[in-house]
Each structure stands twice: as C-alpha cells, then as structure tokens.
CSV table of C-alpha atoms in Angstrom, one decimal:
chain,number,residue,atom,x,y,z
A,1,MET,CA,0.0,0.0,0.0
A,2,ALA,CA,1.2,3.5,-0.8
A,3,LEU,CA,2.3,5.5,2.2
A,4,TRP,CA,-0.1,8.3,1.1
A,5,GLY,CA,-3.1,6.0,0.5
A,6,GLY,CA,-5.3,6.7,3.6
A,7,ARG,CA,-7.7,9.0,1.8
A,8,PHE,CA,-8.3,6.7,-1.2
A,9,SER,CA,-10.9,4.0,-1.5
A,10,SER,CA,-9.4,2.1,-4.4
A,11,ASP,CA,-6.0,1.1,-5.5
A,12,THR,CA,-4.1,2.9,-8.2
A,13,ARG,CA,-4.4,1.3,-11.7
A,14,ASN,CA,-1.3,-0.5,-12.8
A,15,GLU,CA,-1.0,1.7,-15.8
A,16,VAL,CA,-1.0,4.8,-13.6
A,17,THR,CA,1.6,3.3,-11.3
A,18,GLN,CA,3.8,2.6,-14.3
A,19,TYR,CA,3.2,6.1,-15.7
A,20,SER,CA,3.9,7.9,-12.4
A,21,GLU,CA,6.9,6.1,-11.0
A,22,SER,CA,10.3,7.8,-10.9
A,23,ILE,CA,12.3,5.1,-9.1
A,24,SER,CA,13.7,4.0,-12.4
A,25,PHE,CA,15.7,7.2,-12.6
A,26,ASP,CA,15.7,8.9,-9.2
A,27,ARG,CA,17.2,6.0,-7.4
A,28,ARG,CA,20.6,7.6,-8.0
A,29,LEU,CA,19.6,10.2,-5.3
A,30,TYR,CA,19.6,7.6,-2.5
A,31,HIS,CA,22.8,8.7,-0.8
A,32,PHE,CA,21.6,12.2,-0.6
A,33,ASP,CA,18.1,11.2,0.5
A,34,ILE,CA,19.7,9.3,3.4
A,35,MET,CA,22.0,12.1,4.2
A,36,GLY,CA,19.1,14.5,4.4
A,37,SER,CA,17.0,12.2,6.5
A,38,LYS,CA,19.7,11.6,9.1
A,39,ALA,CA,20.2,15.4,9.5
A,40,HIS,CA,16.4,15.8,9.7
A,41,VAL,CA,15.8,13.2,12.4
A,42,THR,CA,18.8,14.4,14.4
A,43,MET,CA,17.2,17.8,14.5
A,44,LEU,CA,13.8,16.4,15.4
A,45,ALA,CA,15.3,14.7,18.4
A,46,ALA,CA,17.2,17.8,19.4
A,47,GLN,CA,13.9,19.7,19.3
A,48,LYS,CA,12.1,17.0,21.4
A,49,ILE,CA,9.8,16.3,18.5
A,50,ILE,CA,10.8,12.6,18.5
A,51,PRO,CA,12.7,10.6,21.1
A,52,GLU,CA,16.4,10.6,21.0
A,53,ALA,CA,16.4,6.7,20.9
A,54,THR,CA,14.1,6.8,17.9
A,55,ALA,CA,16.4,9.2,16.0
A,56,GLU,CA,19.4,7.0,16.8
A,57,ALA,CA,17.6,3.9,15.6
A,58,ILE,CA,16.5,5.6,12.4
A,59,CYS,CA,20.0,6.8,11.6
A,60,ALA,CA,21.4,3.3,12.3
A,61,GLU,CA,18.8,1.7,10.0
A,62,LEU,CA,19.4,4.3,7.3
A,63,ASP,CA,23.1,3.3,7.4
A,64,LYS,CA,22.1,-0.3,6.8
A,65,ILE,CA,19.8,0.6,4.0
A,66,GLU,CA,22.5,2.6,2.3
A,67,LYS,CA,24.9,-0.4,2.5
A,68,ARG,CA,22.2,-2.6,1.0
A,69,ILE,CA,21.7,-0.2,-1.9
A,70,ASP,CA,25.5,0.2,-2.3
A,71,ALA,CA,25.8,-3.6,-2.5
A,72,GLY,CA,22.9,-4.0,-4.9
A,73,ASP,CA,20.8,-5.9,-2.4
A,74,PHE,CA,17.9,-3.5,-2.1
A,75,LYS,CA,14.6,-4.4,-3.8
A,76,TYR,CA,12.8,-1.7,-5.8
A,77,ASP,CA,9.1,-1.7,-6.5
A,78,ILE,CA,7.4,0.8,-8.7
A,79,ALA,CA,4.4,0.8,-6.4
A,80,MET,CA,6.6,2.8,-4.0
A,81,GLU,CA,7.0,5.4,-6.8
A,82,ASP,CA,10.3,7.1,-5.8
A,83,ILE,CA,13.5,6.8,-3.9
A,84,HIS,CA,12.0,8.7,-0.9
A,85,MET,CA,9.1,6.3,-0.4
A,86,HIS,CA,11.4,3.3,-0.9
A,87,ILE,CA,13.7,4.3,1.9
A,88,GLU,CA,10.9,5.4,4.2
A,89,SER,CA,9.1,2.1,3.6
A,90,ALA,CA,12.3,0.2,4.3
A,91,LEU,CA,12.6,2.1,7.6
A,92,ILE,CA,9.0,1.2,8.6
A,93,ASP,CA,9.5,-2.4,7.7
A,94,ALA,CA,12.6,-2.5,10.0
A,95,LEU,CA,11.4,-0.3,12.9
A,96,GLY,CA,7.7,-0.3,12.7
A,97,ALA,CA,5.8,2.8,13.9
A,98,GLU,CA,9.1,4.4,15.1
A,99,GLY,CA,10.4,4.3,11.6
A,100,ALA,CA,7.3,6.3,10.5
A,101,ARG,CA,8.5,9.2,12.6
A,102,VAL,CA,11.1,10.1,10.0
A,103,HIS,CA,8.7,12.1,7.9
A,104,SER,CA,7.6,14.4,10.7
A,105,ALA,CA,7.7,18.1,9.7
A,106,ARG,CA,8.6,17.5,6.1
A,107,SER,CA,6.9,16.7,2.7
A,108,ARG,CA,8.2,15.0,-0.3
A,109,ASN,CA,8.1,18.4,-1.9
A,110,ASP,CA,10.8,19.9,0.3
A,111,GLN,CA,12.5,16.5,0.6
A,112,VAL,CA,13.1,16.2,-3.1
A,113,ALA,CA,14.2,19.8,-3.3
A,114,LEU,CA,16.8,19.0,-0.7
A,115,ASP,CA,18.0,15.8,-2.4
A,116,ILE,CA,18.4,17.4,-5.8
A,117,ARG,CA,20.3,20.4,-4.3
A,118,LEU,CA,22.6,18.0,-2.4
A,119,TYR,CA,23.2,15.9,-5.5
A,120,LEU,CA,23.8,18.8,-7.8
A,121,ARG,CA,26.2,20.4,-5.3
A,122,ASP,CA,28.3,17.3,-5.4
A,123,GLU,CA,28.0,16.9,-9.1
A,124,VAL,CA,29.1,20.5,-9.7
A,125,ASP,CA,32.3,19.9,-7.7
A,126,LYS,CA,33.1,16.9,-9.9
A,127,LEU,CA,32.3,18.9,-13.1
A,128,ILE,CA,34.6,21.7,-12.2
A,129,GLU,CA,37.5,19.3,-11.5
A,130,GLY,CA,36.7,17.6,-14.8
A,131,ILE,CA,36.9,20.9,-16.6
A,132,ARG,CA,40.3,21.6,-14.9
A,133,HIS,CA,41.6,18.2,-16.2
A,134,PHE,CA,40.4,19.1,-19.7
A,135,GLN,CA,42.2,22.5,-19.5
A,136,ARG,CA,45.4,20.7,-18.3
A,137,ALA,CA,45.3,18.5,-21.4
A,138,LEU,CA,44.9,21.4,-23.7
A,139,VAL,CA,47.7,23.4,-22.0
A,140,ALA,CA,50.0,20.3,-22.0
A,141,GLN,CA,49.5,19.9,-25.8
A,142,ALA,CA,50.1,23.6,-26.3
A,143,ASP,CA,53.1,23.6,-24.1
A,144,ALA,CA,54.6,20.7,-26.1
A,145,ASN,CA,54.2,22.7,-29.4
A,146,PRO,CA,54.9,26.3,-28.4
A,147,ARG,CA,56.4,27.5,-31.7
A,148,THR,CA,54.2,25.6,-34.1
A,149,ILE,CA,52.5,28.1,-36.5
A,150,MET,CA,49.3,27.6,-38.5
A,151,PRO,CA,46.8,29.7,-40.4
A,152,GLY,CA,44.1,31.3,-38.3
A,153,PHE,CA,40.7,31.4,-39.9
A,154,THR,CA,37.8,33.8,-40.1
A,155,HIS,CA,34.7,32.8,-42.1
A,156,LEU,CA,36.6,29.5,-42.5
A,157,GLN,CA,39.1,31.2,-44.8
A,158,HIS,CA,42.8,31.8,-44.2
A,159,ALA,CA,43.1,35.1,-42.2
A,160,GLN,CA,46.4,35.6,-40.3
A,161,VAL,CA,49.2,33.5,-39.0
A,162,VAL,CA,48.8,32.3,-35.4
A,163,LEU,CA,50.4,29.9,-33.1
A,164,PHE,CA,48.8,26.5,-32.6
A,165,ALA,CA,49.3,27.0,-28.9
A,166,HIS,CA,47.4,30.3,-29.1
A,167,HIS,CA,44.5,28.5,-30.7
A,168,LEU,CA,44.3,25.8,-28.0
A,169,LEU,CA,44.6,28.4,-25.3
A,170,ALA,CA,41.5,30.1,-26.6
A,171,TYR,CA,39.6,27.0,-25.6
A,172,VAL,CA,41.3,27.0,-22.2
A,173,GLU,CA,39.9,30.5,-21.7
A,174,MET,CA,36.4,29.3,-22.7
A,175,LEU,CA,36.6,26.3,-20.3
A,176,ASP,CA,37.7,28.6,-17.5
A,177,ARG,CA,34.6,30.7,-17.9
A,178,ASP,CA,32.6,27.5,-17.9
A,179,ALA,CA,34.1,26.5,-14.6
A,180,GLU,CA,33.4,30.0,-13.2
A,181,ARG,CA,29.8,29.8,-14.2
A,182,LEU,CA,29.4,26.4,-12.5
A,183,ALA,CA,31.0,27.8,-9.3
A,184,GLU,CA,28.6,30.7,-9.3
A,185,CYS,CA,25.7,28.3,-10.0
A,186,ARG,CA,26.8,26.2,-7.0
A,187,ARG,CA,26.4,29.2,-4.8
A,188,ARG,CA,22.8,29.4,-5.7
A,189,ILE,CA,22.3,25.6,-5.4
A,190,ASN,CA,23.8,25.6,-1.9
A,191,VAL,CA,20.7,26.8,-0.2
A,192,MET,CA,18.7,24.5,2.2
A,193,PRO,CA,15.0,24.0,1.5
A,194,LEU,CA,14.1,21.3,4.1
A,195,GLY,CA,11.5,22.5,6.6
A,196,SER,CA,9.4,24.3,3.9
A,197,GLY,CA,7.0,21.4,4.0
A,198,ALA,CA,4.6,21.0,1.1
A,199,ILE,CA,4.0,24.7,0.8
A,200,ALA,CA,3.7,26.6,4.1
A,201,GLY,CA,6.3,25.3,6.5
A,202,SER,CA,5.5,23.4,9.7
A,203,THR,CA,3.6,24.0,12.9
A,204,LEU,CA,6.2,21.9,14.7
A,205,PRO,CA,9.1,23.7,16.4
A,206,ILE,CA,11.8,22.6,13.9
A,207,ASP,CA,15.3,24.1,13.7
A,208,ARG,CA,16.0,24.6,10.0
A,209,GLU,CA,19.3,26.4,10.8
A,210,ALA,CA,20.6,23.3,12.6
A,211,VAL,CA,19.9,21.1,9.5
A,212,CYS,CA,21.5,23.8,7.3
A,213,ARG,CA,24.7,23.6,9.4
A,214,ALA,CA,24.7,19.8,9.5
A,215,LEU,CA,24.4,19.6,5.7
A,216,ASN,CA,27.0,22.3,5.2
A,217,PHE,CA,24.6,24.7,3.3
A,218,SER,CA,25.3,28.4,3.2
A,219,ARG,CA,21.8,29.4,4.3
A,220,VAL,CA,18.2,28.3,4.4
A,221,THR,CA,15.6,29.3,1.9
A,222,ARG,CA,13.6,32.4,2.8
A,223,ASN,CA,10.2,31.5,1.3
A,224,SER,CA,8.6,28.1,1.7
A,225,MET,CA,6.6,28.4,-1.5
A,226,ASP,CA,9.6,29.3,-3.6
A,227,ALA,CA,11.7,26.6,-2.0
A,228,VAL,CA,9.5,23.8,-3.2
A,229,ALA,CA,8.2,25.3,-6.4
A,230,ASP,CA,11.2,26.5,-8.4
A,231,ARG,CA,13.9,24.8,-10.2
A,232,ASP,CA,15.8,27.8,-11.5
A,233,PHE,CA,19.0,26.5,-10.0
A,234,ALA,CA,18.7,23.3,-12.1
A,235,ILE,CA,17.8,25.3,-15.2
A,236,GLU,CA,20.9,27.5,-14.6
A,237,LEU,CA,23.1,24.5,-14.2
A,238,VAL,CA,21.9,22.9,-17.4
A,239,SER,CA,22.3,26.2,-19.1
A,240,ASP,CA,25.9,26.2,-18.0
A,241,LEU,CA,26.3,22.7,-19.3
A,242,ALA,CA,24.8,23.7,-22.6
A,243,ILE,CA,27.4,26.5,-22.9
A,244,PHE,CA,30.1,24.1,-22.1
A,245,ALA,CA,28.8,21.6,-24.6
A,246,MET,CA,28.7,24.4,-27.2
A,247,HIS,CA,32.4,25.1,-26.6
A,248,THR,CA,33.4,21.4,-26.9
A,249,SER,CA,31.3,21.2,-30.1
A,250,ARG,CA,33.3,24.1,-31.6
A,251,LEU,CA,36.5,22.4,-30.6
A,252,SER,CA,35.2,19.2,-32.1
A,253,GLU,CA,34.5,21.0,-35.4
A,254,ASP,CA,38.1,22.4,-35.4
A,255,LEU,CA,39.5,18.9,-34.8
A,256,ILE,CA,37.3,17.4,-37.5
A,257,LEU,CA,38.5,20.0,-40.0
A,258,TRP,CA,42.1,19.5,-39.0
A,259,CYS,CA,41.8,15.7,-39.5
A,260,SER,CA,40.5,16.0,-43.0
A,261,GLN,CA,42.7,15.5,-46.0
A,262,GLU,CA,42.1,19.1,-47.1
A,263,PHE,CA,43.7,20.4,-43.8
A,264,ASP,CA,45.8,17.4,-42.7
A,265,PHE,CA,47.1,19.3,-39.6
A,266,ILE,CA,46.6,16.6,-37.0
A,267,GLU,CA,46.0,12.9,-36.4
A,268,LEU,CA,43.8,11.6,-33.6
A,269,ASP,CA,44.9,8.4,-32.0
A,270,ASP,CA,43.2,5.3,-33.3
A,271,ALA,CA,41.6,4.7,-29.9
A,272,PHE,CA,39.4,7.7,-30.4
A,273,CYS,CA,38.3,7.0,-34.0
A,274,THR,CA,36.3,4.3,-35.8
A,275,GLY,CA,36.3,2.9,-39.3
A,276,SER,CA,33.7,2.4,-42.1
A,277,SER,CA,31.7,-0.8,-42.5
A,278,LEU,CA,32.2,-0.4,-46.3
A,279,MET,CA,35.3,1.7,-47.0
A,280,PRO,CA,38.5,0.0,-45.5
A,281,GLN,CA,40.6,3.2,-45.8
A,282,LYS,CA,38.4,5.3,-43.6
A,283,LYS,CA,39.4,6.7,-40.2
A,284,ASN,CA,36.6,8.7,-38.8
A,285,PRO,CA,36.8,11.2,-35.9
A,286,ASP,CA,33.6,9.8,-34.3
A,287,VAL,CA,34.2,11.1,-30.8
A,288,CYS,CA,34.3,14.7,-32.2
A,289,GLU,CA,31.2,14.1,-34.3
A,290,LEU,CA,29.3,12.5,-31.5
A,291,THR,CA,30.1,15.5,-29.3
A,292,ARG,CA,28.5,17.8,-31.8
A,293,GLY,CA,25.5,15.5,-31.7
A,294,LYS,CA,25.4,15.2,-27.9
A,295,THR,CA,25.5,18.9,-27.6
A,296,ALA,CA,22.0,18.9,-29.1
A,297,ARG,CA,20.9,16.6,-26.3
A,298,VAL,CA,22.1,19.0,-23.7
A,299,TYR,CA,20.3,21.8,-25.5
A,300,GLY,CA,17.2,19.6,-25.5
A,301,ALA,CA,17.5,19.1,-21.8
A,302,LEU,CA,17.6,22.8,-21.2
A,303,THR,CA,14.6,23.4,-23.5
A,304,ALA,CA,12.7,20.7,-21.7
A,305,LEU,CA,13.3,22.2,-18.3
A,306,LEU,CA,12.4,25.7,-19.4
A,307,THR,CA,9.2,24.5,-21.1
A,308,MET,CA,8.2,22.3,-18.2
A,309,CYS,CA,8.5,25.2,-15.7
A,310,LYS,CA,7.1,28.0,-17.8
A,311,GLY,CA,3.4,27.5,-17.0
A,312,LEU,CA,3.4,26.0,-13.5
A,313,PRO,CA,1.3,27.9,-10.9
A,314,LEU,CA,2.7,28.0,-7.4
A,315,THR,CA,3.6,25.8,-5.7
A,316,TYR,CA,4.6,22.2,-6.4
A,317,ASN,CA,3.2,20.4,-9.4
A,318,ARG,CA,3.9,16.8,-10.4
A,319,ASP,CA,5.4,18.0,-13.6
A,320,LEU,CA,8.5,18.7,-11.6
A,321,GLN,CA,9.2,15.0,-11.3
A,322,GLU,CA,10.3,15.1,-14.9
A,323,ASP,CA,13.1,17.7,-14.1
A,324,LYS,CA,15.4,14.8,-13.1
A,325,VAL,CA,15.2,13.1,-16.5
A,326,ALA,CA,16.5,16.2,-18.2
A,327,ILE,CA,19.0,17.1,-15.5
A,328,PHE,CA,20.5,13.6,-15.3
A,329,ASP,CA,20.8,13.2,-19.0
A,330,ALA,CA,22.6,16.6,-19.4
A,331,LEU,CA,24.9,15.7,-16.5
A,332,ASP,CA,25.7,12.2,-17.9
A,333,THR,CA,26.3,13.6,-21.3
A,334,VAL,CA,28.7,16.2,-20.1
A,335,LYS,CA,30.5,13.8,-17.8
A,336,MET,CA,31.2,11.5,-20.7
A,337,ILE,CA,32.6,14.4,-22.7
A,338,LEU,CA,34.9,15.3,-19.8
A,339,LYS,CA,36.0,11.6,-19.6
A,340,VAL,CA,36.9,11.1,-23.2
A,341,TYR,CA,38.2,14.5,-24.3
A,342,PRO,CA,41.4,15.0,-22.2
A,343,PRO,CA,43.0,11.7,-23.2
A,344,MET,CA,42.1,12.4,-26.9
A,345,ILE,CA,43.7,15.8,-26.7
A,346,GLU,CA,46.8,14.4,-24.9
A,347,THR,CA,47.4,11.7,-27.6
A,348,MET,CA,46.7,13.9,-30.6
A,349,LYS,CA,49.7,14.2,-33.0
A,350,LEU,CA,50.5,17.4,-34.9
A,351,LYS,CA,51.7,17.6,-38.4
A,352,ALA,CA,53.7,20.8,-37.9
A,353,ASP,CA,55.2,20.8,-41.4
A,354,HIS,CA,51.7,20.8,-43.0
A,355,MET,CA,50.6,23.6,-40.6
A,356,ARG,CA,53.7,25.6,-41.5
A,357,ALA,CA,53.2,25.1,-45.2
A,358,ALA,CA,49.6,26.4,-44.9
A,359,ALA,CA,50.7,29.3,-42.8
A,360,SER,CA,53.3,30.3,-45.4
A,361,ASP,CA,50.8,31.7,-47.9
A,362,PRO,CA,51.9,35.3,-48.3
A,363,ALA,CA,48.3,36.5,-48.4
A,364,LEU,CA,48.2,35.8,-44.7
A,365,MET,CA,50.5,38.8,-44.2
A,366,ALA,CA,48.4,41.3,-46.1
A,367,THR,CA,47.4,42.9,-42.8
A,368,ASP,CA,51.1,43.2,-41.9
A,369,ILE,CA,51.6,45.4,-45.0
A,370,ALA,CA,48.7,47.6,-44.0
A,371,GLU,CA,50.0,48.0,-40.5
A,372,LYS,CA,53.5,48.8,-41.9
A,373,LEU,CA,51.9,51.6,-43.8
A,374,VAL,CA,50.2,52.9,-40.7
A,375,GLU,CA,53.6,53.0,-39.0
A,376,LEU,CA,54.7,55.3,-41.9
A,377,GLY,CA,51.7,57.6,-41.2
A,378,VAL,CA,49.2,56.4,-43.7
A,379,PRO,CA,45.6,56.4,-42.3
A,380,PHE,CA,44.5,52.8,-41.8
A,381,ARG,CA,41.6,53.0,-44.3
A,382,SER,CA,43.9,54.3,-47.0
A,383,ALA,CA,46.4,51.6,-46.1
A,384,HIS,CA,43.7,49.0,-46.3
A,385,HIS,CA,42.6,50.2,-49.7
A,386,ARG,CA,46.2,50.2,-51.1
A,387,VAL,CA,46.9,46.7,-49.9
A,388,GLY,CA,43.5,45.5,-51.2
A,389,ALA,CA,44.5,47.0,-54.6
A,390,PHE,CA,47.9,45.2,-54.3
A,391,VAL,CA,46.2,41.9,-53.7
A,392,LYS,CA,44.0,42.5,-56.7
A,393,TYR,CA,47.0,43.3,-58.8
A,394,CYS,CA,48.7,40.1,-57.8
A,395,ARG,CA,45.6,38.0,-58.6
A,396,GLU,CA,45.2,39.6,-62.0
A,397,HIS,CA,48.9,38.9,-62.8
A,398,LYS,CA,48.7,35.4,-61.3
A,399,LYS,CA,51.5,36.1,-58.8
A,400,ALA,CA,51.8,35.4,-55.1
A,401,LEU,CA,52.2,38.5,-53.0
A,402,ASN,CA,55.9,37.7,-52.3
A,403,GLU,CA,56.7,37.2,-56.0
A,404,VAL,CA,56.4,40.8,-57.0
A,405,THR,CA,59.2,43.3,-57.4
A,406,LEU,CA,59.4,46.5,-55.4
A,407,ASP,CA,58.4,48.5,-58.5
A,408,GLU,CA,55.4,46.3,-59.0
A,409,MET,CA,54.4,46.7,-55.4
A,410,ARG,CA,54.7,50.5,-55.7
A,411,GLU,CA,52.1,50.5,-58.5
A,412,THR,CA,49.5,50.2,-55.8
A,413,ILE,CA,51.5,51.0,-52.7
A,414,PRO,CA,53.7,54.0,-53.6
A,415,GLU,CA,55.0,54.3,-50.0
A,416,ALA,CA,56.5,50.8,-50.2
A,417,THR,CA,60.2,50.5,-49.3
A,418,PRO,CA,62.6,47.5,-49.7
A,419,ASP,CA,61.8,46.1,-46.3
A,420,PHE,CA,58.2,45.7,-47.4
A,421,LEU,CA,59.4,42.7,-49.3
A,422,ASN,CA,60.5,41.0,-46.1
A,423,LEU,CA,57.0,41.1,-44.5
A,424,PHE,CA,56.0,37.7,-45.9
A,425,ASP,CA,57.8,35.6,-43.3
A,426,PRO,CA,55.2,33.8,-41.1
A,427,VAL,CA,57.5,33.4,-38.2
A,428,GLY,CA,58.3,37.1,-38.3
A,429,SER,CA,54.6,37.9,-38.6
A,430,VAL,CA,53.8,36.0,-35.4
A,431,ALA,CA,56.8,37.4,-33.5
A,432,LYS,CA,55.7,41.0,-34.1
A,433,ARG,CA,52.3,40.4,-32.5
A,434,ASN,CA,53.7,40.9,-29.1
A,435,VAL,CA,50.7,42.6,-27.5
A,436,THR,CA,48.8,41.5,-24.5
A,437,GLY,CA,46.5,38.7,-25.6
A,438,GLY,CA,48.2,38.4,-29.0
A,439,THR,CA,49.7,35.4,-30.7
A,440,GLY,CA,53.3,36.5,-30.4
A,441,PHE,CA,55.8,34.0,-29.1
A,442,ASP,CA,56.5,35.9,-25.9
A,443,GLN,CA,52.9,36.5,-25.2
A,444,VAL,CA,51.9,32.8,-25.7
A,445,ALA,CA,54.9,31.7,-23.6
A,446,GLY,CA,53.6,34.0,-20.8
A,447,GLN,CA,50.1,32.6,-21.1
A,448,LEU,CA,51.4,29.1,-21.0
A,449,GLU,CA,53.2,29.9,-17.7
A,450,PHE,CA,50.1,31.5,-16.3
A,451,TRP,CA,48.0,28.5,-17.0
A,452,LYS,CA,50.6,26.0,-15.8
A,453,LYS,CA,50.7,27.8,-12.5
A,454,SER,CA,47.0,28.3,-12.3
A,455,LEU,CA,46.2,24.6,-13.1
A,456,ALA,CA,49.2,23.3,-11.0
A,457,ILE,CA,50.7,21.5,-14.0
C-alpha cells in the first residue's frame, strides 16, 4: 500500500503506477536522501519532536539501507513510486511505527528539493574538476608545441598566421569561464529548503538552521513556496552545461577539419576513431562528431526544463518530477565528454610541417603590410585600400604576394620600401604580435606559464 493512501478507497491502476513512477531514474539520489533524513531526524530529536532513541535507531537503520543499496541488495518496487518512499518504507519495515516518525515536519516536496540540491552540489564539484583536467590536457598539448605556426581562420578562410598553442589556449579560456559559471551556480544551489513542507512550512518547532549547518549549506531558503516550487538553480546548471557543450562542439569542429585530407594538420589516436563498415581506408573522428550531436541533447534538456516550468502555478506540481530526467541526461552527457576528451587531446599528433606550409601563404601577411603603412603615417583605411589593390594586382597577374618586385608593389603601394618585401615571413609575422593577448611567441609563452601555474601542471 502506498504511504499516502489513507484518503483513497481504491488502488491505483497498474497503468497509472507505471506512468507515475520515478524510481527508475531517481534512485541515484539515495545517498543524498539518506544524508538529508539523518540530519532531519537528528534535528527532530534535538527539538524534542521525536525521542532521541528513535532518531538513533532511524540513523542506524538508514546506514544499513545505504549499505544494501550500495551492494545491490535493495529491492525496488514501482508501487513505491520514488526513492524517498522506498527508503521510508524500508525504515518502517525494519522499525515499525518508530520508523514512520522520519517524515515528521517534512513533505516529499521539500525532501526532493533538498535531495536534488545536495546531489547537484556534489556533481558541480566533480564537473569543475573535470573541466580543470580538460584544461590541463589542452595546456600540455600547447606547451609541447609552443612555436608551431598555423593559419588562423575567419569565415573558415585563411586570415592571419597564429600559433597552434594560441588556438588551443582560446579553448582553455572558454573552459575557464565554464568553470566560473558552474562555481557561481553552485552558490545558488547551496541553499537549504528542508522545513518548507509541502508549501507553508510546519507547525512543529523545527530548527532549520541546525539542519542547514549539519548539511553544510550556506543558508536556508527564505520563502517556503519558492523553496518547493522553483527549479531555476537546475535550469541555470543545465544552461551552463549547454554553454560548455557548445564550446566542446566548436573544438570538435576544429578537430574534424584539421583531421581532414584538405587540412591534414593533426591525427587523432586510433583509440578515439572508428572505421567504415564499407570503406576500408576510412578513419573517422567519431568522438568529435558524437560530441557535436550530444551537444544537441544538452540543449534539448535545457529546453525541456524551461518548457516544463514556464506554465506552472505555485507551488509544487507533479510536472517537476520530470526535471530529473533532463538534469540527469545533461549531466551524464557532459561527464562523458569530460571523460573522453582529455586523453584524446593528450594523444593527438600534430603535423607541424603541414601547418607551417599552410601558414606560409603570403596572403596571410596582407594585414602586416597595411599596419606597416600605418607606421609610416598612412591612415589605416587608406592603407587597407592600397593593400587591397595590391592583392587584386597580384591575382590579376597570377603572382603570389611575395613574388612581385618592389616596383610592381609600388604601382598600388607607392610608399613601399625594400623592407616591405620582407614582410612575408610567417615566423616574423607571429613574432611581431607581441601585444597582451596576442599570438606573439613571448605572449603565448607567458600565457602558458600563467595556465601551468593556475592549473598546477
């Protein structure tokens, strides 16, 4: 019989039981449900709401239940609906009426709000450490190739010469913001809702602050209705995960391009690729492609949560049971990305000669010519126009920019001097970009040292 069935005159239909159960997915909350219950009954005893001996017996039995679940010896029954009812039923089976005291001054509404906050707080800590590991892998690969040059791209066209390390460090910066967002989100997760009851709090003399301290929350919720009704902290978390997934999807696209025959800049280790069932020669960057696809799943989880909550009147509605499906899927997807990406990055092999050849296209130094003119006092827009005309001249005469004579260059750039002909060295182009945040050798070396120190590499 359901623990809430006293008011009902008939049993729930089997189809409804199957439709309404959540134990198939919320069982992963058991550790946090038990943690919250132990803090709760300890407080109830301290407040003389239940006997001290009862609280001790409940805590001892909760420890036994947790060990049974850990060992896989706990029986689940969808008639018990969720993990909260399973654990409470097990307590009552073991302790009788004394076990039933565990639910004094709480509702499943504030209980599940507590469990999900405890769970997500723990998960965020793991996610942040996973992101730091990801960053370390990128920094290590960049540090192993500090002078490798490559073409940088805008609009997927060759733009300017950059360092490969500079490119990877761009993703390190993105991941750092991802970790910062998660840390900020954790601060909002770390608020204690237990004691809010179903909607209005409790008439019993509970001590919410004691439970808050016992569970290491930063504070208690200030409004009982808000505490049980909202899931904005979960929506925020999945939003942060969606941004992280977007960043990894962009990195995936770079890696996919770099692996292609047209680029041929890198080779991913065989352990992170698969072949074709038809074409024996194929080596496909499936991890990268799957990451692009799995990013859509995380976006879907975010959309599901936003849509689920947008029309709910205060306070709790059963719709909120479905929040965990989206939350868990987004978390599991991101945790898999964090598990597979660092070793893939660490084992990636560069084809530095191919990168260097692609970066040696003299057209990549067109901006260097324009900036040289600016140094001579030419307004930038005028310089830009002159260099554009020079590029057009070279295309019309089927010459590379570095194949013209000084006289030919002066047809469109009258200010050109002999040292203009030396501006087509990709290494020199990188070296001159010695501005804060630039791709210059010294700047990137400084950034590498910063990240190695920050990430304790």
